[in-house]
Amino acid sequence: MRKITGVPRILGWTAALLSILTMLAGSAWTLQTVYGAALGEVAVVGKYNALTMVLDNGTSKASELLASINASSSVTVKKVLRYDVGSGFITYDPDDPFSSDFSIQVGDPLFVLVEGSSSSAYSLVGDVPDAGSVEFNLVGSASSCRFNYISIPLDQSDLDGGHASDLATAMGNVAKVLTYEPAFGFITYQVDDPFSSDFSVQIGYPYFVCMTNTTPFVWP
């Protein structure tokens, strides 16, 4: 595995993200994230922001992620959430002793509730997951599609810079693809609606996909 430094997608900023892989000396790589034209854009605080654990840095619990972001950025994470197709949202809240300090794996798409007054990037240093190691068990319904929360694994380079329609085609059995922007809420691409927004997608980013398959299957 290659060691890289990355910035997971924390959707607290309105600028578009541009990820660039730059080769360094030897076999090391660095993942640089450019926030549009300026670094000083104000975070959307008091909002839920989406991110993906794109690298393996040893984080295995929601409490560890919360502590890591709070220790290394100028924003404060109050809650961490994951989405389960069967149970809905599962929340870790350090102020609630009855909340679930759930497990986190590489590639997991998550939500964090952010507080703060200025933009900040959470830098993640870790190992690139092995090709094929990040995958999602997709559950659907033919009568009414079911939402699954996924990220696009880093090894799916053909999808990087593509569109929601490309992701839907690559996965199959997809009725809708949603991305979340805290300033605007959910943006939806619907396969059978030519007027819906066929937004851009990138590897390492989280998306909701509404599945129509009648038998669970693993993607990719």
Coordinates of N, CA and C in Angstrom, one line a residue:
M1 N 0.8 -1.2 0.0 CA 0.0 0.0 0.0 C 0.9 1.3 0.0
R2 N 0.4 2.3 -0.7 CA 1.2 3.6 -0.8 C 0.7 4.5 0.3
K3 N 1.6 5.2 1.0 CA 1.2 6.1 2.0 C 1.0 7.5 1.4
I4 N -0.1 8.1 1.6 CA -0.4 9.4 1.1 C -1.0 10.3 2.2
T5 N -1.0 11.6 1.9 CA -1.7 12.5 2.7 C -2.9 13.0 2.0
G6 N -4.0 13.0 2.6 CA -5.2 13.4 1.9 C -6.1 14.3 2.7
V7 N -7.0 14.9 2.0 CA -8.1 15.7 2.7 C -9.4 15.1 2.3
P8 N -10.1 14.4 3.2 CA -11.4 13.8 2.9 C -12.3 14.9 2.6
R9 N -13.4 14.6 1.9 CA -14.3 15.6 1.5 C -15.2 16.0 2.6
I10 N -14.9 17.1 3.2 CA -15.8 17.7 4.3 C -16.6 18.8 3.6
L11 N -17.9 18.6 3.4 CA -18.7 19.5 2.6 C -19.1 20.7 3.4
G12 N -18.2 21.4 4.0 CA -18.5 22.6 4.7 C -18.2 23.9 3.9
W13 N -17.8 23.7 2.6 CA -17.3 24.8 1.8 C -18.1 24.8 0.5
T14 N -18.3 26.0 -0.1 CA -19.1 26.1 -1.3 C -18.2 25.9 -2.5
A15 N -16.9 26.1 -2.4 CA -16.0 26.0 -3.5 C -15.9 24.5 -4.0
A16 N -15.7 24.4 -5.3 CA -15.6 23.0 -5.9 C -14.2 22.5 -5.4
L17 N -14.2 21.2 -5.3 CA -12.9 20.5 -4.9 C -12.3 19.9 -6.1
L18 N -11.0 20.1 -6.2 CA -10.2 19.5 -7.2 C -9.1 18.7 -6.6
S19 N -9.1 17.4 -6.8 CA -8.1 16.5 -6.2 C -7.0 16.2 -7.3
I20 N -5.8 16.3 -6.8 CA -4.6 16.1 -7.7 C -3.7 15.1 -7.1
L21 N -3.3 14.1 -7.8 CA -2.3 13.2 -7.3 C -0.9 13.6 -7.9
T22 N 0.0 13.9 -7.0 CA 1.3 14.3 -7.4 C 2.4 13.4 -6.9
M23 N 3.2 12.9 -7.8 CA 4.2 11.9 -7.4 C 5.4 12.6 -6.8
L24 N 5.9 12.1 -5.6 CA 7.0 12.6 -4.9 C 8.2 11.7 -5.1
A25 N 9.2 11.9 -4.4 CA 10.4 11.0 -4.5 C 10.1 9.6 -4.1
G26 N 10.7 8.7 -4.8 CA 10.4 7.3 -4.5 C 9.0 6.9 -4.9
S27 N 8.3 6.1 -4.0 CA 7.0 5.6 -4.3 C 5.9 6.4 -3.6
A28 N 6.3 7.5 -2.9 CA 5.3 8.2 -2.1 C 4.4 9.1 -3.0
W29 N 3.2 9.3 -2.6 CA 2.3 10.2 -3.3 C 1.6 11.1 -2.3
T30 N 1.2 12.2 -2.8 CA 0.4 13.1 -1.9 C -0.9 13.5 -2.6
L31 N -1.9 13.5 -1.9 CA -3.2 13.9 -2.4 C -3.5 15.3 -2.0
Q32 N -3.5 16.2 -2.9 CA -3.7 17.7 -2.7 C -5.1 18.0 -3.0
T33 N -5.7 18.8 -2.2 CA -7.1 19.3 -2.5 C -7.1 20.8 -2.6
V34 N -7.5 21.3 -3.8 CA -7.6 22.7 -4.0 C -9.0 23.2 -3.9
Y35 N -9.2 24.2 -3.1 CA -10.6 24.7 -2.8 C -10.8 25.9 -3.8
G36 N -11.2 25.6 -5.0 CA -11.5 26.6 -6.0 C -10.4 27.6 -6.1
A37 N -10.7 28.9 -6.0 CA -9.7 29.9 -6.2 C -9.3 30.5 -4.9
A38 N -9.9 30.1 -3.8 CA -9.6 30.8 -2.5 C -9.6 29.8 -1.4
L39 N -8.8 30.0 -0.4 CA -8.8 29.1 0.8 C -9.7 29.6 1.9
G40 N -10.1 30.9 1.8 CA -10.7 31.5 3.0 C -12.2 31.5 3.0
E41 N -12.9 30.6 2.2 CA -14.3 30.6 2.2 C -14.9 30.1 3.6
V42 N -16.0 30.6 4.0 CA -16.5 30.3 5.3 C -17.2 29.0 5.3
A43 N -17.0 28.2 6.3 CA -17.6 26.9 6.4 C -19.1 27.1 6.7
V44 N -19.9 26.1 6.2 CA -21.3 26.1 6.6 C -21.4 25.4 7.9
V45 N -21.4 26.2 9.0 CA -21.4 25.7 10.3 C -22.8 25.5 10.8
G46 N -22.9 24.7 11.8 CA -24.2 24.3 12.3 C -25.0 23.4 11.4
K47 N -24.3 22.8 10.4 CA -24.9 22.0 9.4 C -24.2 20.6 9.4
Y48 N -24.9 19.7 8.9 CA -24.3 18.4 8.6 C -23.5 18.4 7.4
N49 N -22.3 17.9 7.4 CA -21.4 17.8 6.3 C -21.0 16.4 6.1
A50 N -20.8 16.1 4.8 CA -20.5 14.7 4.4 C -19.0 14.5 4.2
L51 N -18.5 13.3 4.5 CA -17.1 13.0 4.2 C -17.0 11.5 4.0
T52 N -15.8 11.1 3.5 CA -15.5 9.7 3.3 C -14.1 9.4 4.0
M53 N -14.0 8.3 4.7 CA -12.7 7.8 5.2 C -12.0 7.2 4.0
V54 N -11.3 8.0 3.2 CA -10.7 7.5 2.0 C -9.4 6.7 2.2
L55 N -8.7 7.0 3.4 CA -7.4 6.3 3.7 C -7.5 5.5 5.0
D56 N -6.6 4.6 5.1 CA -6.5 3.8 6.3 C -5.5 4.5 7.3
N57 N -6.0 5.2 8.3 CA -5.1 5.8 9.2 C -5.3 5.2 10.6
G58 N -5.9 4.1 10.7 CA -6.1 3.4 12.0 C -7.4 3.8 12.7
T59 N -8.1 4.7 12.2 CA -9.4 5.1 12.9 C -10.4 4.0 12.8
S60 N -10.9 3.6 13.9 CA -11.9 2.4 13.9 C -13.2 2.7 14.6
K61 N -13.3 3.9 15.2 CA -14.5 4.2 16.0 C -14.9 5.7 15.7
A62 N -16.2 5.9 15.8 CA -16.7 7.3 15.6 C -16.1 8.3 16.5
S63 N -15.9 7.9 17.8 CA -15.3 8.7 18.8 C -13.9 9.1 18.4
E64 N -13.1 8.2 17.7 CA -11.8 8.5 17.3 C -11.8 9.5 16.2
L65 N -12.7 9.4 15.3 CA -12.8 10.4 14.2 C -13.1 11.8 14.7
L66 N -14.1 11.8 15.6 CA -14.5 13.1 16.2 C -13.3 13.8 16.9
A67 N -12.6 13.0 17.7 CA -11.5 13.5 18.4 C -10.4 14.0 17.5
S68 N -10.2 13.2 16.4 CA -9.1 13.6 15.5 C -9.4 14.9 14.7
I69 N -10.6 15.0 14.2 CA -11.0 16.3 13.5 C -10.9 17.5 14.5
N70 N -11.4 17.3 15.7 CA -11.4 18.4 16.7 C -10.0 18.8 17.1
A71 N -9.1 17.9 17.1 CA -7.7 18.2 17.5 C -6.9 18.8 16.4
S72 N -7.3 18.7 15.2 CA -6.4 19.1 14.1 C -7.1 20.1 13.1
S73 N -8.2 20.7 13.5 CA -8.8 21.7 12.7 C -9.4 22.8 13.6
S74 N -9.9 23.8 12.9 CA -10.5 24.9 13.7 C -12.0 24.8 13.8
V75 N -12.6 23.8 13.3 CA -14.0 23.5 13.5 C -14.2 22.5 14.6
T76 N -15.4 22.4 15.1 CA -15.7 21.4 16.2 C -16.8 20.5 15.6
V77 N -16.5 19.2 15.7 CA -17.5 18.2 15.3 C -18.3 17.8 16.5
K78 N -19.6 17.9 16.5 CA -20.5 17.6 17.6 C -21.0 16.2 17.6
K79 N -21.2 15.7 16.3 CA -21.8 14.4 16.1 C -21.2 13.7 14.9
V80 N -21.2 12.4 14.9 CA -20.8 11.6 13.7 C -21.9 10.7 13.4
L81 N -22.3 10.6 12.1 CA -23.4 9.7 11.7 C -23.0 8.8 10.6
R82 N -23.6 7.6 10.6 CA -23.5 6.7 9.5 C -24.9 6.3 9.1
Y83 N -25.1 5.8 7.9 CA -26.4 5.5 7.4 C -26.4 4.0 7.1
D84 N -27.4 3.3 7.6 CA -27.6 1.9 7.4 C -29.0 1.7 6.6
V85 N -28.9 1.0 5.5 CA -30.1 0.9 4.7 C -31.3 0.2 5.4
G86 N -31.0 -0.6 6.4 CA -32.1 -1.2 7.2 C -32.5 -0.4 8.4
S87 N -31.6 0.3 9.1 CA -31.9 1.0 10.3 C -32.0 2.5 10.2
G88 N -31.5 3.1 9.1 CA -31.5 4.5 8.9 C -30.2 5.1 9.5
F89 N -30.3 6.4 10.0 CA -29.1 7.0 10.5 C -28.8 6.5 11.9
I90 N -27.5 6.3 12.2 CA -27.0 5.9 13.5 C -26.1 7.0 13.9
T91 N -26.3 7.5 15.1 CA -25.6 8.7 15.6 C -24.7 8.4 16.8
Y92 N -23.4 9.0 16.7 CA -22.6 9.0 17.8 C -22.5 10.5 18.3
D93 N -22.9 10.7 19.6 CA -22.9 12.0 20.2 C -22.2 11.8 21.5
P94 N -21.1 12.5 21.7 CA -20.3 12.3 23.0 C -21.1 12.8 24.2
D95 N -22.1 13.7 24.0 CA -22.9 14.2 25.1 C -24.0 13.3 25.4
D96 N -24.2 12.2 24.6 CA -25.3 11.3 24.9 C -24.7 9.9 25.2
P97 N -24.8 9.5 26.5 CA -24.2 8.2 26.8 C -24.9 7.0 26.2
F98 N -26.0 7.3 25.7 CA -26.8 6.1 25.1 C -26.6 6.1 23.6
S99 N -25.8 7.0 23.0 CA -25.6 6.9 21.6 C -24.6 5.8 21.2
S100 N -24.5 5.5 20.0 CA -23.6 4.4 19.6 C -22.3 4.8 19.0
D101 N -21.2 4.4 19.7 CA -19.9 4.7 19.2 C -19.5 3.6 18.2
F102 N -20.1 3.8 17.0 CA -20.1 2.7 16.0 C -18.7 2.6 15.3
S103 N -18.5 1.4 14.7 CA -17.2 1.1 14.0 C -17.1 1.9 12.7
I104 N -15.9 2.2 12.3 CA -15.6 2.9 11.0 C -14.6 2.0 10.3
Q105 N -14.8 1.9 9.0 CA -13.9 1.2 8.1 C -13.4 2.1 7.0
V106 N -12.3 1.8 6.4 CA -11.8 2.6 5.2 C -12.9 2.5 4.1
G107 N -13.2 3.7 3.5 CA -14.2 3.8 2.5 C -15.6 4.2 3.0
D108 N -15.8 4.2 4.3 CA -17.1 4.5 4.8 C -17.5 5.9 4.6
P109 N -18.7 6.1 4.0 CA -19.2 7.5 3.9 C -20.0 7.8 5.2
L110 N -19.7 9.1 5.7 CA -20.3 9.5 6.9 C -20.8 10.9 6.9
F111 N -21.5 11.3 7.9 CA -21.9 12.7 8.1 C -21.3 13.2 9.4
V112 N -20.9 14.5 9.5 CA -20.5 15.1 10.8 C -21.3 16.4 10.9
L113 N -21.7 16.7 12.1 CA -22.3 17.9 12.5 C -21.2 18.9 12.9
V114 N -21.0 20.0 12.2 CA -19.9 20.9 12.3 C -20.3 22.2 13.0
E115 N -19.5 22.7 13.9 CA -19.6 24.0 14.5 C -18.3 24.7 14.3
G116 N -18.3 26.0 14.1 CA -17.1 26.8 13.9 C -17.5 28.1 13.2
S117 N -16.4 28.9 12.9 CA -16.7 30.2 12.3 C -15.8 30.4 11.0
S118 N -14.9 29.5 10.7 CA -14.1 29.7 9.5 C -13.8 28.3 8.9
S119 N -13.4 28.3 7.6 CA -13.2 27.1 6.9 C -11.9 26.4 7.5
S120 N -11.9 25.1 7.4 CA -10.8 24.3 7.9 C -10.7 23.0 7.2
A121 N -9.6 22.5 6.8 CA -9.4 21.2 6.2 C -8.9 20.2 7.2
Y122 N -9.5 19.0 7.2 CA -9.1 17.9 8.0 C -8.1 17.1 7.2
S123 N -6.8 17.1 7.5 CA -5.8 16.4 6.8 C -5.7 14.9 7.3
L124 N -5.8 14.0 6.4 CA -5.7 12.6 6.8 C -4.5 11.9 6.2
V125 N -3.7 11.3 7.0 CA -2.5 10.6 6.6 C -2.7 9.1 6.8
G126 N -2.5 8.3 5.8 CA -2.7 6.9 5.9 C -2.4 6.1 4.7
D127 N -2.8 4.9 4.7 CA -2.5 4.0 3.6 C -3.6 4.0 2.6
V128 N -3.2 3.9 1.3 CA -4.2 3.7 0.2 C -4.8 2.3 0.3
P129 N -6.1 2.1 0.4 CA -6.6 0.8 0.5 C -6.3 0.0 -0.7
D130 N -6.1 -1.3 -0.6 CA -5.8 -2.2 -1.7 C -7.0 -2.2 -2.7
A131 N -6.7 -2.3 -3.9 CA -7.7 -2.4 -5.0 C -8.7 -3.5 -4.7
G132 N -10.0 -3.2 -4.7 CA -11.0 -4.2 -4.4 C -11.3 -4.4 -3.0
S133 N -10.7 -3.7 -2.1 CA -10.9 -3.9 -0.7 C -12.1 -3.1 -0.1
V134 N -12.5 -2.0 -0.9 CA -13.6 -1.2 -0.5 C -14.8 -1.6 -1.4
E135 N -15.8 -2.1 -0.7 CA -17.0 -2.5 -1.5 C -18.3 -2.4 -0.6
F136 N -19.4 -2.4 -1.3 CA -20.7 -2.1 -0.6 C -21.7 -3.1 -1.0
N137 N -22.4 -3.6 0.1 CA -23.5 -4.6 -0.1 C -24.8 -3.8 -0.4
L138 N -25.3 -3.8 -1.6 CA -26.4 -3.0 -2.0 C -27.7 -3.7 -1.9
V139 N -28.7 -3.0 -1.2 CA -30.0 -3.6 -1.0 C -31.0 -2.7 -1.7
G140 N -31.9 -3.3 -2.5 CA -32.9 -2.5 -3.3 C -34.3 -3.0 -3.2
S141 N -35.1 -2.4 -4.0 CA -36.5 -2.9 -4.1 C -37.1 -2.5 -5.4
A142 N -37.7 -3.4 -6.1 CA -38.3 -3.1 -7.4 C -39.5 -2.2 -7.4
S143 N -40.3 -2.3 -6.3 CA -41.5 -1.5 -6.2 C -41.2 -0.1 -5.8
S144 N -40.2 0.1 -4.9 CA -39.8 1.4 -4.4 C -38.3 1.4 -4.1
C145 N -37.5 2.1 -4.8 CA -36.1 2.0 -4.7 C -35.7 2.3 -3.2
R146 N -34.6 1.7 -2.8 CA -34.1 1.9 -1.4 C -32.7 2.6 -1.4
F147 N -32.6 3.5 -0.5 CA -31.4 4.3 -0.5 C -30.2 3.6 0.2
N148 N -29.1 3.6 -0.4 CA -27.8 3.1 0.1 C -26.8 4.2 0.1
Y149 N -26.0 4.3 1.1 CA -25.0 5.4 1.2 C -23.6 4.8 0.9
I150 N -23.0 5.3 -0.2 CA -21.8 4.7 -0.6 C -20.7 5.8 -0.8
S151 N -19.5 5.3 -1.1 CA -18.5 6.2 -1.6 C -17.9 5.5 -2.9
I152 N -17.4 6.3 -3.8 CA -16.7 5.7 -5.0 C -15.3 5.4 -4.6
P153 N -14.9 4.1 -4.6 CA -13.6 3.7 -4.2 C -12.5 4.3 -5.1
L154 N -11.3 4.5 -4.5 CA -10.3 5.2 -5.2 C -9.8 4.4 -6.4
D155 N -10.1 3.1 -6.5 CA -9.6 2.3 -7.6 C -10.6 2.4 -8.8
Q156 N -11.7 3.1 -8.6 CA -12.7 3.3 -9.7 C -12.3 4.6 -10.5
S157 N -11.1 4.6 -11.1 CA -10.6 5.8 -11.7 C -11.4 6.2 -12.9
D158 N -12.1 5.3 -13.6 CA -12.9 5.6 -14.8 C -14.1 6.5 -14.5
L159 N -14.5 6.5 -13.2 CA -15.6 7.3 -12.8 C -15.2 8.7 -12.3
D160 N -13.9 8.9 -12.1 CA -13.4 10.2 -11.6 C -13.6 11.3 -12.6
G161 N -14.3 12.4 -12.2 CA -14.6 13.4 -13.1 C -15.8 13.2 -14.1
G162 N -16.5 12.0 -13.9 CA -17.7 11.7 -14.6 C -18.9 12.4 -14.1
H163 N -20.0 11.8 -14.3 CA -21.3 12.3 -13.9 C -22.1 11.3 -13.1
A164 N -23.2 11.7 -12.5 CA -24.1 10.8 -11.8 C -24.6 9.8 -12.7
S165 N -24.9 10.1 -13.9 CA -25.4 9.1 -14.9 C -24.3 8.0 -15.1
D166 N -23.0 8.4 -15.1 CA -22.0 7.4 -15.3 C -21.9 6.4 -14.1
L167 N -22.1 7.0 -12.9 CA -22.1 6.1 -11.7 C -23.3 5.2 -11.7
A168 N -24.5 5.7 -12.1 CA -25.7 4.9 -12.2 C -25.5 3.7 -13.2
T169 N -24.9 4.0 -14.3 CA -24.6 3.0 -15.4 C -23.6 2.0 -14.9
A170 N -22.6 2.4 -14.2 CA -21.5 1.5 -13.8 C -22.1 0.6 -12.7
M171 N -23.0 1.0 -11.8 CA -23.5 0.2 -10.8 C -24.6 -0.7 -11.2
G172 N -25.5 -0.1 -12.1 CA -26.7 -0.9 -12.5 C -27.8 -0.8 -11.4
N173 N -29.0 -1.0 -11.8 CA -30.2 -1.0 -10.9 C -30.3 0.2 -10.0
V174 N -29.9 1.4 -10.6 CA -29.9 2.6 -9.9 C -31.0 3.5 -10.4
A175 N -31.9 4.0 -9.6 CA -33.0 4.9 -10.0 C -32.6 6.3 -9.8
K176 N -31.9 6.6 -8.7 CA -31.5 8.0 -8.3 C -30.1 8.0 -7.8
V177 N -29.4 9.1 -8.0 CA -28.1 9.3 -7.3 C -28.2 10.7 -6.6
L178 N -27.8 10.8 -5.4 CA -27.9 12.1 -4.6 C -26.6 12.5 -4.1
T179 N -26.2 13.7 -4.2 CA -25.1 14.3 -3.5 C -25.6 15.3 -2.5
Y180 N -24.8 15.6 -1.4 CA -25.3 16.5 -0.4 C -24.4 17.7 -0.2
E181 N -24.9 18.8 -0.3 CA -24.2 20.1 -0.1 C -24.9 20.8 1.1
P182 N -24.2 21.1 2.2 CA -24.8 21.6 3.4 C -25.5 23.0 3.1
A183 N -25.0 23.7 2.2 CA -25.7 25.0 1.9 C -27.0 24.9 1.1
F184 N -27.2 23.7 0.4 CA -28.3 23.6 -0.4 C -29.2 22.4 -0.1
G185 N -28.6 21.4 0.6 CA -29.3 20.1 0.8 C -28.9 19.1 -0.2
F186 N -29.8 18.2 -0.4 CA -29.6 17.1 -1.4 C -29.8 17.6 -2.8
I187 N -29.0 17.2 -3.7 CA -29.1 17.4 -5.2 C -29.3 16.1 -5.8
T188 N -30.4 15.9 -6.6 CA -30.8 14.6 -7.1 C -30.6 14.5 -8.6
Y189 N -30.0 13.4 -9.0 CA -30.1 12.9 -10.4 C -31.0 11.8 -10.5
Q190 N -32.0 11.8 -11.3 CA -33.0 10.8 -11.5 C -32.9 10.2 -12.9
V191 N -32.6 8.9 -13.0 CA -32.3 8.3 -14.2 C -33.4 8.5 -15.3
D192 N -34.7 8.5 -14.9 CA -35.7 8.7 -15.9 C -36.3 10.1 -16.0
D193 N -35.5 11.0 -15.4 CA -35.9 12.5 -15.5 C -34.9 13.3 -16.2
P194 N -35.1 13.6 -17.5 CA -34.0 14.3 -18.3 C -33.8 15.7 -17.7
F195 N -34.6 16.2 -16.9 CA -34.5 17.6 -16.3 C -33.8 17.6 -15.0
S196 N -33.5 16.4 -14.4 CA -32.7 16.4 -13.1 C -31.3 16.7 -13.4
S197 N -30.6 17.0 -12.3 CA -29.2 17.5 -12.4 C -28.2 16.3 -12.5
D198 N -27.5 16.2 -13.6 CA -26.5 15.2 -13.8 C -25.2 15.7 -13.4
F199 N -25.0 15.8 -12.0 CA -23.9 16.5 -11.4 C -22.6 15.6 -11.6
S200 N -21.5 16.3 -11.4 CA -20.2 15.6 -11.5 C -19.9 14.7 -10.3
V201 N -19.2 13.6 -10.5 CA -18.8 12.7 -9.4 C -17.3 12.6 -9.4
Q202 N -16.8 12.2 -8.2 CA -15.3 12.0 -8.0 C -15.1 10.8 -7.1
I203 N -14.0 10.2 -7.4 CA -13.6 9.0 -6.5 C -13.3 9.6 -5.1
G204 N -13.6 8.7 -4.1 CA -13.4 9.1 -2.8 C -14.6 9.9 -2.2
Y205 N -15.6 10.3 -3.0 CA -16.7 11.1 -2.5 C -17.9 10.3 -2.2
P206 N -18.7 10.7 -1.2 CA -19.9 10.0 -0.8 C -21.1 10.3 -1.6
Y207 N -22.0 9.3 -1.8 CA -23.2 9.6 -2.6 C -24.3 8.6 -2.0
F208 N -25.5 9.1 -2.1 CA -26.7 8.2 -1.9 C -27.1 7.6 -3.3
V209 N -27.4 6.3 -3.3 CA -27.9 5.7 -4.5 C -29.2 5.0 -4.1
C210 N -30.2 5.2 -4.9 CA -31.5 4.5 -4.7 C -31.6 3.3 -5.6
M211 N -31.6 2.1 -5.0 CA -31.4 0.9 -5.7 C -32.7 0.2 -6.0
T212 N -32.8 -0.5 -7.2 CA -34.1 -1.2 -7.5 C -33.8 -2.7 -7.6
N213 N -32.6 -3.2 -7.3 CA -32.4 -4.6 -7.4 C -33.2 -5.4 -6.4
T214 N -33.6 -6.6 -6.8 CA -34.4 -7.4 -5.9 C -33.6 -8.4 -5.0
T215 N -32.4 -8.6 -5.4 CA -31.4 -9.4 -4.7 C -30.2 -8.6 -4.3
P216 N -29.8 -8.6 -3.1 CA -28.6 -7.8 -2.7 C -27.4 -8.2 -3.5
F217 N -26.5 -7.3 -3.9 CA -25.3 -7.6 -4.6 C -24.2 -6.6 -4.1
V218 N -23.0 -7.0 -4.4 CA -21.8 -6.2 -3.9 C -21.3 -5.4 -5.1
W219 N -21.0 -4.1 -4.8 CA -20.4 -3.2 -5.7 C -19.2 -2.5 -5.1
P220 N -18.1 -2.3 -5.8 CA -17.8 -2.7 -7.2 C -17.4 -4.2 -7.3

